CSV table of C-alpha atoms in Angstrom, one decimal:
chain,number,residue,atom,x,y,z
A,436,MET,CA,4.8,-33.2,11.8
A,437,LYS,CA,6.7,-29.9,11.6
A,438,VAL,CA,6.7,-27.7,14.7
A,439,VAL,CA,8.0,-24.3,15.7
A,440,THR,CA,9.1,-23.6,19.3
A,441,VAL,CA,8.0,-20.5,21.2
A,442,GLN,CA,11.7,-19.7,21.7
A,443,THR,CA,12.0,-19.5,17.9
A,444,LEU,CA,9.1,-17.1,17.7
A,445,MET,CA,10.6,-15.0,20.5
A,446,ASN,CA,13.9,-14.8,18.6
A,447,GLN,CA,12.3,-14.3,15.1
A,448,PHE,CA,10.1,-11.4,16.2
A,449,LYS,CA,12.3,-10.0,19.0
A,450,LEU,CA,9.5,-10.5,21.6
A,451,GLU,CA,9.8,-9.4,25.2
A,452,LEU,CA,9.4,-12.3,27.7
A,453,LEU,CA,7.2,-11.3,30.6
A,454,ALA,CA,6.5,-14.7,32.2
A,455,GLY,CA,6.6,-18.4,31.7
A,456,GLU,CA,10.2,-18.8,30.7
A,457,ALA,CA,10.0,-22.5,31.6
A,458,GLY,CA,7.6,-23.0,28.7
A,459,LEU,CA,9.8,-21.6,25.9
A,460,ALA,CA,10.3,-25.1,24.5
A,461,ARG,CA,6.6,-25.5,23.9
A,462,THR,CA,5.7,-26.1,20.3
A,463,VAL,CA,3.3,-24.5,17.8
A,464,THR,CA,1.8,-26.8,15.2
A,465,ARG,CA,-0.9,-24.7,13.5
A,466,PRO,CA,-0.1,-21.8,11.2
A,467,ARG,CA,-2.6,-19.1,12.1
A,468,ALA,CA,-2.7,-17.1,15.4
A,469,HIS,CA,-6.0,-16.8,17.3
A,470,ARG,CA,-7.5,-13.8,19.1
A,471,PRO,CA,-9.7,-15.1,22.0
A,472,GLY,CA,-13.2,-13.6,21.9
A,473,LEU,CA,-16.1,-16.1,22.6
A,474,GLU,CA,-13.7,-17.9,24.9
A,475,PHE,CA,-13.9,-15.0,27.3
A,476,VAL,CA,-17.6,-15.6,27.8
A,477,GLY,CA,-17.2,-19.3,28.3
A,478,TYR,CA,-17.7,-20.8,24.8
A,479,PHE,CA,-14.9,-23.2,24.0
A,480,ASP,CA,-16.5,-25.6,21.5
A,481,TYR,CA,-14.2,-24.6,18.7
A,482,PHE,CA,-11.3,-23.1,20.7
A,483,PRO,CA,-8.0,-23.7,18.7
A,484,MET,CA,-5.9,-24.5,21.8
A,485,ASN,CA,-2.8,-25.4,19.8
A,486,ARG,CA,-2.5,-22.0,18.2
A,487,VAL,CA,-0.7,-18.9,19.4
A,488,GLN,CA,-3.1,-16.7,21.3
A,489,VAL,CA,-2.8,-13.0,20.5
A,490,LEU,CA,-4.2,-10.3,22.9
A,491,GLY,CA,-4.7,-6.9,21.3
A,492,ARG,CA,-6.2,-3.7,22.8
A,493,LYS,CA,-9.7,-5.0,22.3
A,494,GLU,CA,-9.1,-8.1,24.4
A,495,ILE,CA,-7.1,-6.4,27.1
A,496,THR,CA,-9.6,-3.5,27.4
A,497,TYR,CA,-12.4,-6.0,27.8
A,498,LEU,CA,-10.6,-7.9,30.5
A,499,LEU,CA,-9.8,-4.7,32.4
A,500,LYS,CA,-13.5,-3.7,32.5
A,501,GLN,CA,-14.3,-6.9,34.4
A,502,ASP,CA,-14.2,-7.1,38.1
A,503,LEU,CA,-11.3,-9.1,39.6
A,504,ASP,CA,-13.3,-12.4,40.0
A,505,GLU,CA,-14.6,-12.3,36.5
A,506,ARG,CA,-11.2,-11.5,35.1
A,507,GLU,CA,-9.6,-14.4,36.9
A,508,LEU,CA,-12.3,-16.7,35.7
A,509,HIS,CA,-12.0,-15.7,32.0
A,510,ILE,CA,-8.2,-15.9,32.0
A,511,GLY,CA,-8.2,-19.1,34.0
A,512,ASN,CA,-10.6,-20.8,31.6
A,513,ILE,CA,-8.3,-20.2,28.7
A,514,VAL,CA,-5.0,-20.9,30.5
A,515,LYS,CA,-6.2,-24.3,31.6
A,516,TYR,CA,-6.2,-25.4,27.9
A,517,HIS,CA,-2.5,-24.7,27.9
A,518,PRO,CA,-2.0,-23.0,24.5
A,519,PRO,CA,1.6,-22.7,23.3
A,520,CYS,CA,1.9,-19.0,24.4
A,521,PHE,CA,0.2,-15.7,24.8
A,522,ILE,CA,1.4,-12.6,22.9
A,523,VAL,CA,0.3,-9.1,23.9
A,524,THR,CA,0.5,-6.5,21.2
A,525,SER,CA,1.0,-2.7,21.1
A,526,GLY,CA,3.3,-2.8,24.1
A,527,GLN,CA,0.4,-2.9,26.6
A,528,GLN,CA,1.4,-2.6,30.3
A,529,GLU,CA,-1.7,-3.3,32.5
A,530,ILE,CA,-1.5,-7.1,32.5
A,531,PRO,CA,-0.2,-8.2,35.9
A,532,TYR,CA,-3.0,-10.8,36.1
A,533,LEU,CA,-1.8,-12.4,32.9
A,534,LYS,CA,1.7,-12.6,34.2
A,535,LEU,CA,0.5,-14.4,37.4
A,536,PHE,CA,-1.5,-17.1,35.5
A,537,CYS,CA,1.2,-17.7,32.9
A,538,GLU,CA,4.0,-18.0,35.4
A,539,GLN,CA,2.0,-20.5,37.5
A,540,GLU,CA,1.2,-22.7,34.4
A,541,GLY,CA,4.5,-22.3,32.7
A,542,ILE,CA,3.0,-20.7,29.6
A,543,PRO,CA,5.2,-18.1,27.9
A,544,LEU,CA,3.7,-14.6,28.0
A,545,LEU,CA,5.4,-12.4,25.4
A,546,ARG,CA,5.0,-8.8,24.3
A,547,THR,CA,5.5,-6.8,21.1
A,548,GLU,CA,5.4,-3.1,20.3
A,549,GLU,CA,3.7,-3.8,17.0
A,550,THR,CA,0.0,-3.3,16.5
A,551,THR,CA,-2.2,-6.3,16.5
A,552,THR,CA,-3.0,-6.2,12.7
A,553,GLU,CA,0.7,-5.8,11.7
A,554,PHE,CA,2.0,-8.4,14.1
A,555,ILE,CA,-0.6,-11.1,13.2
A,556,SER,CA,0.0,-10.6,9.5
A,557,ARG,CA,3.8,-11.2,10.0
A,558,LEU,CA,3.3,-14.0,12.4
A,559,ASP,CA,0.8,-15.9,10.2
A,560,GLY,CA,3.1,-15.5,7.2
A,561,PHE,CA,6.1,-16.9,9.1
A,562,LEU,CA,4.1,-19.8,10.5
A,563,THR,CA,2.5,-20.7,7.2
A,564,LYS,CA,5.9,-21.1,5.6
A,565,ALA,CA,7.6,-22.7,8.6
A,566,LEU,CA,4.9,-25.3,9.1
A,567,ALA,CA,4.2,-26.0,5.4
A,568,PRO,CA,4.6,-29.5,4.1
A,569,GLU,CA,7.8,-29.6,2.0
A,570,MET,CA,9.9,-31.8,-0.2
A,571,SER,CA,13.3,-31.4,-1.9
A,572,ILE,CA,13.8,-32.0,-5.6
A,573,HIS,CA,16.9,-32.0,-7.9
A,574,GLY,CA,16.6,-29.0,-10.2
A,575,VAL,CA,17.0,-25.3,-10.6
A,576,CYS,CA,14.5,-22.6,-9.6
A,577,VAL,CA,14.3,-19.2,-11.3
A,578,ASN,CA,12.0,-16.3,-11.5
A,579,VAL,CA,11.4,-15.1,-15.1
A,580,SER,CA,9.6,-11.7,-15.3
A,581,GLY,CA,7.9,-12.4,-12.0
A,582,ILE,CA,6.9,-16.0,-12.9
A,583,GLY,CA,8.4,-18.8,-10.8
A,584,ILE,CA,9.8,-21.7,-12.9
A,585,LEU,CA,11.2,-25.1,-11.8
A,586,LEU,CA,13.8,-26.4,-14.3
A,587,ARG,CA,14.3,-30.1,-14.3
A,588,GLY,CA,16.3,-32.6,-16.3
A,589,ARG,CA,19.0,-35.2,-15.9
A,590,SER,CA,22.4,-34.2,-14.4
A,591,GLY,CA,24.6,-32.4,-16.9
A,592,ILE,CA,21.9,-31.5,-19.4
A,593,GLY,CA,22.3,-27.7,-18.9
A,594,LYS,CA,19.9,-26.6,-16.2
A,595,SER,CA,22.4,-24.4,-14.4
A,596,GLU,CA,23.8,-23.0,-17.6
A,597,THR,CA,20.3,-22.1,-18.7
A,598,ALA,CA,19.7,-20.4,-15.4
A,599,HIS,CA,22.9,-18.4,-15.8
A,600,THR,CA,21.8,-17.1,-19.2
A,601,LEU,CA,18.5,-16.1,-17.7
A,602,ILE,CA,20.3,-14.2,-14.9
A,603,ARG,CA,22.4,-12.3,-17.4
A,604,ARG,CA,19.1,-11.3,-19.2
A,605,GLY,CA,17.9,-9.7,-16.0
A,606,HIS,CA,15.8,-12.5,-14.5
A,607,ARG,CA,16.3,-13.8,-10.9
A,608,PHE,CA,17.9,-16.9,-9.5
A,609,VAL,CA,16.4,-18.7,-6.5
A,610,ALA,CA,18.0,-22.1,-6.1
A,611,ASP,CA,20.4,-24.6,-7.8
A,612,ASP,CA,20.8,-28.3,-7.4
A,613,ILE,CA,18.4,-28.7,-4.5
A,614,VAL,CA,15.1,-26.9,-4.7
A,615,VAL,CA,12.9,-27.0,-1.6
A,616,LEU,CA,9.2,-27.0,-2.5
A,617,LYS,CA,6.7,-25.9,0.2
A,618,LYS,CA,2.9,-26.3,-0.1
A,619,LEU,CA,1.3,-23.1,1.2
A,620,GLY,CA,-2.2,-23.9,0.0
A,621,PRO,CA,-4.3,-26.2,-2.2
A,622,ALA,CA,-3.0,-24.5,-5.3
A,623,THR,CA,0.1,-22.6,-4.0
A,624,LEU,CA,3.6,-24.1,-4.3
A,625,LEU,CA,6.6,-22.1,-3.1
A,626,GLY,CA,10.2,-22.8,-4.3
A,627,THR,CA,13.2,-21.8,-2.3
A,628,HIS,CA,16.8,-22.9,-1.4
A,629,ASN,CA,18.0,-25.0,1.5
A,630,GLU,CA,20.1,-22.2,3.0
A,631,THR,CA,23.4,-24.1,2.4
A,632,THR,CA,23.2,-23.4,-1.3
A,633,ARG,CA,21.8,-19.9,-1.0
A,634,GLU,CA,23.0,-17.6,-3.8
A,635,PHE,CA,25.4,-20.3,-5.2
A,636,LEU,CA,25.1,-21.6,-8.8
A,637,ALA,CA,27.3,-24.5,-10.0
A,638,LEU,CA,28.5,-24.2,-13.6
A,639,ARG,CA,30.4,-27.1,-15.2
A,640,SER,CA,33.9,-26.2,-16.3
A,641,ILE,CA,33.7,-23.0,-14.1
A,642,GLY,CA,32.7,-24.2,-10.7
A,643,LEU,CA,30.7,-22.4,-8.0
A,644,ILE,CA,29.7,-18.8,-8.5
A,645,ASN,CA,28.0,-16.5,-6.0
A,646,VAL,CA,25.2,-14.9,-8.1
A,647,VAL,CA,24.8,-11.9,-5.8
A,648,ARG,CA,28.5,-11.1,-5.8
A,649,GLN,CA,28.8,-11.4,-9.5
A,650,TYR,CA,25.5,-9.9,-10.7
A,651,GLY,CA,24.2,-7.9,-7.7
A,652,ARG,CA,21.3,-8.2,-5.2
A,653,ARG,CA,18.7,-7.9,-7.9
A,654,ALA,CA,19.8,-11.1,-9.5
A,655,PHE,CA,18.6,-13.2,-6.6
A,656,GLN,CA,15.5,-13.7,-4.5
A,657,ASP,CA,14.9,-16.1,-1.6
A,658,GLU,CA,11.7,-17.7,-2.8
A,659,THR,CA,9.1,-17.6,-5.6
A,660,ARG,CA,5.7,-19.2,-6.3
A,661,ILE,CA,6.2,-22.0,-8.7
A,662,VAL,CA,3.7,-21.9,-11.6
A,663,LEU,CA,5.6,-23.7,-14.4
A,664,ASP,CA,7.5,-27.0,-14.4
A,665,ILE,CA,9.9,-27.1,-17.4
A,666,GLU,CA,11.9,-30.2,-18.2
A,667,LEU,CA,15.0,-30.0,-20.3
A,668,ALA,CA,15.4,-33.1,-22.4
A,669,PRO,CA,17.7,-34.4,-25.2
A,670,TRP,CA,16.7,-33.7,-28.8
A,671,GLN,CA,14.6,-36.3,-30.5
A,672,ASP,CA,14.3,-36.1,-34.3
A,673,GLN,CA,10.7,-35.9,-35.5
A,674,ALA,CA,9.4,-35.5,-32.0
A,675,LEU,CA,8.5,-31.9,-32.3
A,676,ASN,CA,6.1,-30.3,-34.8
A,677,ASN,CA,5.0,-26.7,-35.4
A,678,GLN,CA,1.7,-27.1,-33.5
A,679,LEU,CA,-0.7,-24.2,-33.1
A,680,GLU,CA,-1.1,-25.1,-29.5
A,681,VAL,CA,0.7,-27.8,-27.4
A,682,VAL,CA,-1.6,-30.3,-25.6
A,683,PRO,CA,-1.6,-29.2,-21.9
A,684,GLN,CA,0.3,-31.4,-19.5
A,685,ASP,CA,0.9,-31.0,-15.8
A,686,THR,CA,3.1,-32.3,-12.9
A,687,GLU,CA,2.1,-32.8,-9.3
A,688,TYR,CA,4.1,-31.9,-6.3
A,689,LEU,CA,2.7,-32.3,-2.7
A,690,GLY,CA,-0.8,-32.5,-4.2
A,691,VAL,CA,-0.4,-29.3,-6.2
A,692,ARG,CA,-0.6,-29.6,-10.0
A,693,ILE,CA,1.3,-27.1,-12.2
A,694,PRO,CA,1.6,-26.9,-16.0
A,695,HIS,CA,4.5,-29.0,-17.4
A,696,ILE,CA,6.5,-28.2,-20.6
A,697,GLU,CA,9.3,-30.2,-22.2
A,698,VAL,CA,12.0,-28.3,-24.0
A,699,GLN,CA,14.3,-30.4,-26.1
A,700,LEU,CA,17.9,-29.3,-26.5
A,701,GLN,CA,19.9,-28.9,-29.6
A,702,PRO,CA,23.1,-27.0,-30.4
A,703,GLY,CA,22.2,-23.4,-31.3
A,704,ARG,CA,18.7,-23.5,-29.8
A,705,ASP,CA,17.9,-20.5,-27.6
A,706,VAL,CA,16.7,-22.4,-24.6
A,707,ALA,CA,16.6,-19.4,-22.3
A,708,GLY,CA,14.6,-17.6,-24.9
A,709,LEU,CA,12.1,-20.4,-25.1
A,710,ILE,CA,11.7,-20.4,-21.3
A,711,GLU,CA,11.0,-16.6,-21.5
A,712,ALA,CA,8.4,-17.3,-24.2
A,713,ALA,CA,6.8,-20.0,-22.0
A,714,ALA,CA,6.6,-17.7,-19.1
A,715,ASN,CA,5.1,-14.9,-21.1
A,716,ASN,CA,2.7,-17.3,-22.7
A,717,TRP,CA,1.6,-18.6,-19.3
A,718,TYR,CA,0.9,-15.1,-18.1
A,719,LEU,CA,-1.2,-14.2,-21.2
A,720,LYS,CA,-3.2,-17.4,-20.6
A,721,GLN,CA,-4.0,-16.2,-17.1
A,722,LEU,CA,-5.4,-13.0,-18.7
A,723,GLY,CA,-7.6,-15.1,-20.9
A,724,TYR,CA,-5.6,-14.8,-24.1
A,725,SER,CA,-4.8,-17.7,-26.5
A,726,ALA,CA,-2.6,-17.0,-29.5
A,727,ALA,CA,-3.9,-20.2,-31.2
A,728,GLU,CA,-7.5,-19.0,-30.7
A,729,ASP,CA,-6.6,-15.5,-32.0
A,730,PHE,CA,-4.9,-17.0,-35.0
A,731,MET,CA,-7.9,-19.3,-35.9
A,732,LYS,CA,-10.3,-16.3,-35.5
A,733,ARG,CA,-8.3,-14.4,-38.0
A,734,ILE,CA,-8.5,-17.3,-40.5
A,735,GLU,CA,-12.2,-17.6,-40.0
A,736,GLU,CA,-12.7,-13.9,-40.5
A,737,GLY,CA,-10.5,-14.0,-43.6
A,738,MET,CA,-12.6,-16.9,-45.1
A,739,GLY,CA,-15.8,-15.0,-44.4
A,740,SER,CA,-14.8,-11.8,-46.1
């Protein structure tokens, strides 16, 4: 199971440590932060104790309105479950009671100047990616006109060269050789690099090139949502016909199914152009448009006239 330490959160978001330094090695295993509410009145049946607990102005103001005994009871009831950490937002200062409890229990108490909404949005996004199930696959990842594509095929078939052509046409490069896939949701697959290969593209006969240095920052992006799986394959005579519409196929990664297309290679064939066409066609289908249906409709209308 993937985990993130509280120390990592502190460094990532530049949080101020107020108490509980001994607990910085504690781990977070769930992706979304929690704002205690019902827990302050003693209801703990569904308390997500393994999530980061965020205390905004609403929570702190409520606690400050309680008398000392009630405040200690409410905070003590939550602290005894030993959540990974508490994070106070908006730079709030009147929290000595929190410092005392967290120091005693070794639970990190951190503070940010960001508002609650802004901070939770960033924190949840970071944790979702950091804790997402992932796998590595041999291939190339590109973003074509805003559409994330995974290029696959045997070694030496031309995946990197095709990606290079797409980059020169204004599209964006994400990863070469090793593509890291992360499952962010039931139908959401993210493609990224493994940091070591970030920005590098390997071209046979040329060697490594740094895409950003050669083509500028706009030629690269760190990650993209994968919506098409395109496999480059050797040409097979009589294998392809001029079909009105190819029978849909898909591939599954980490339980997420995405459309699969096979593009056969032949000297002179504009593979990059075919990938652009596949990306644009996928986008039109999301809008409800089918070229095959449109074509058949025209034929039917012509026959009826």
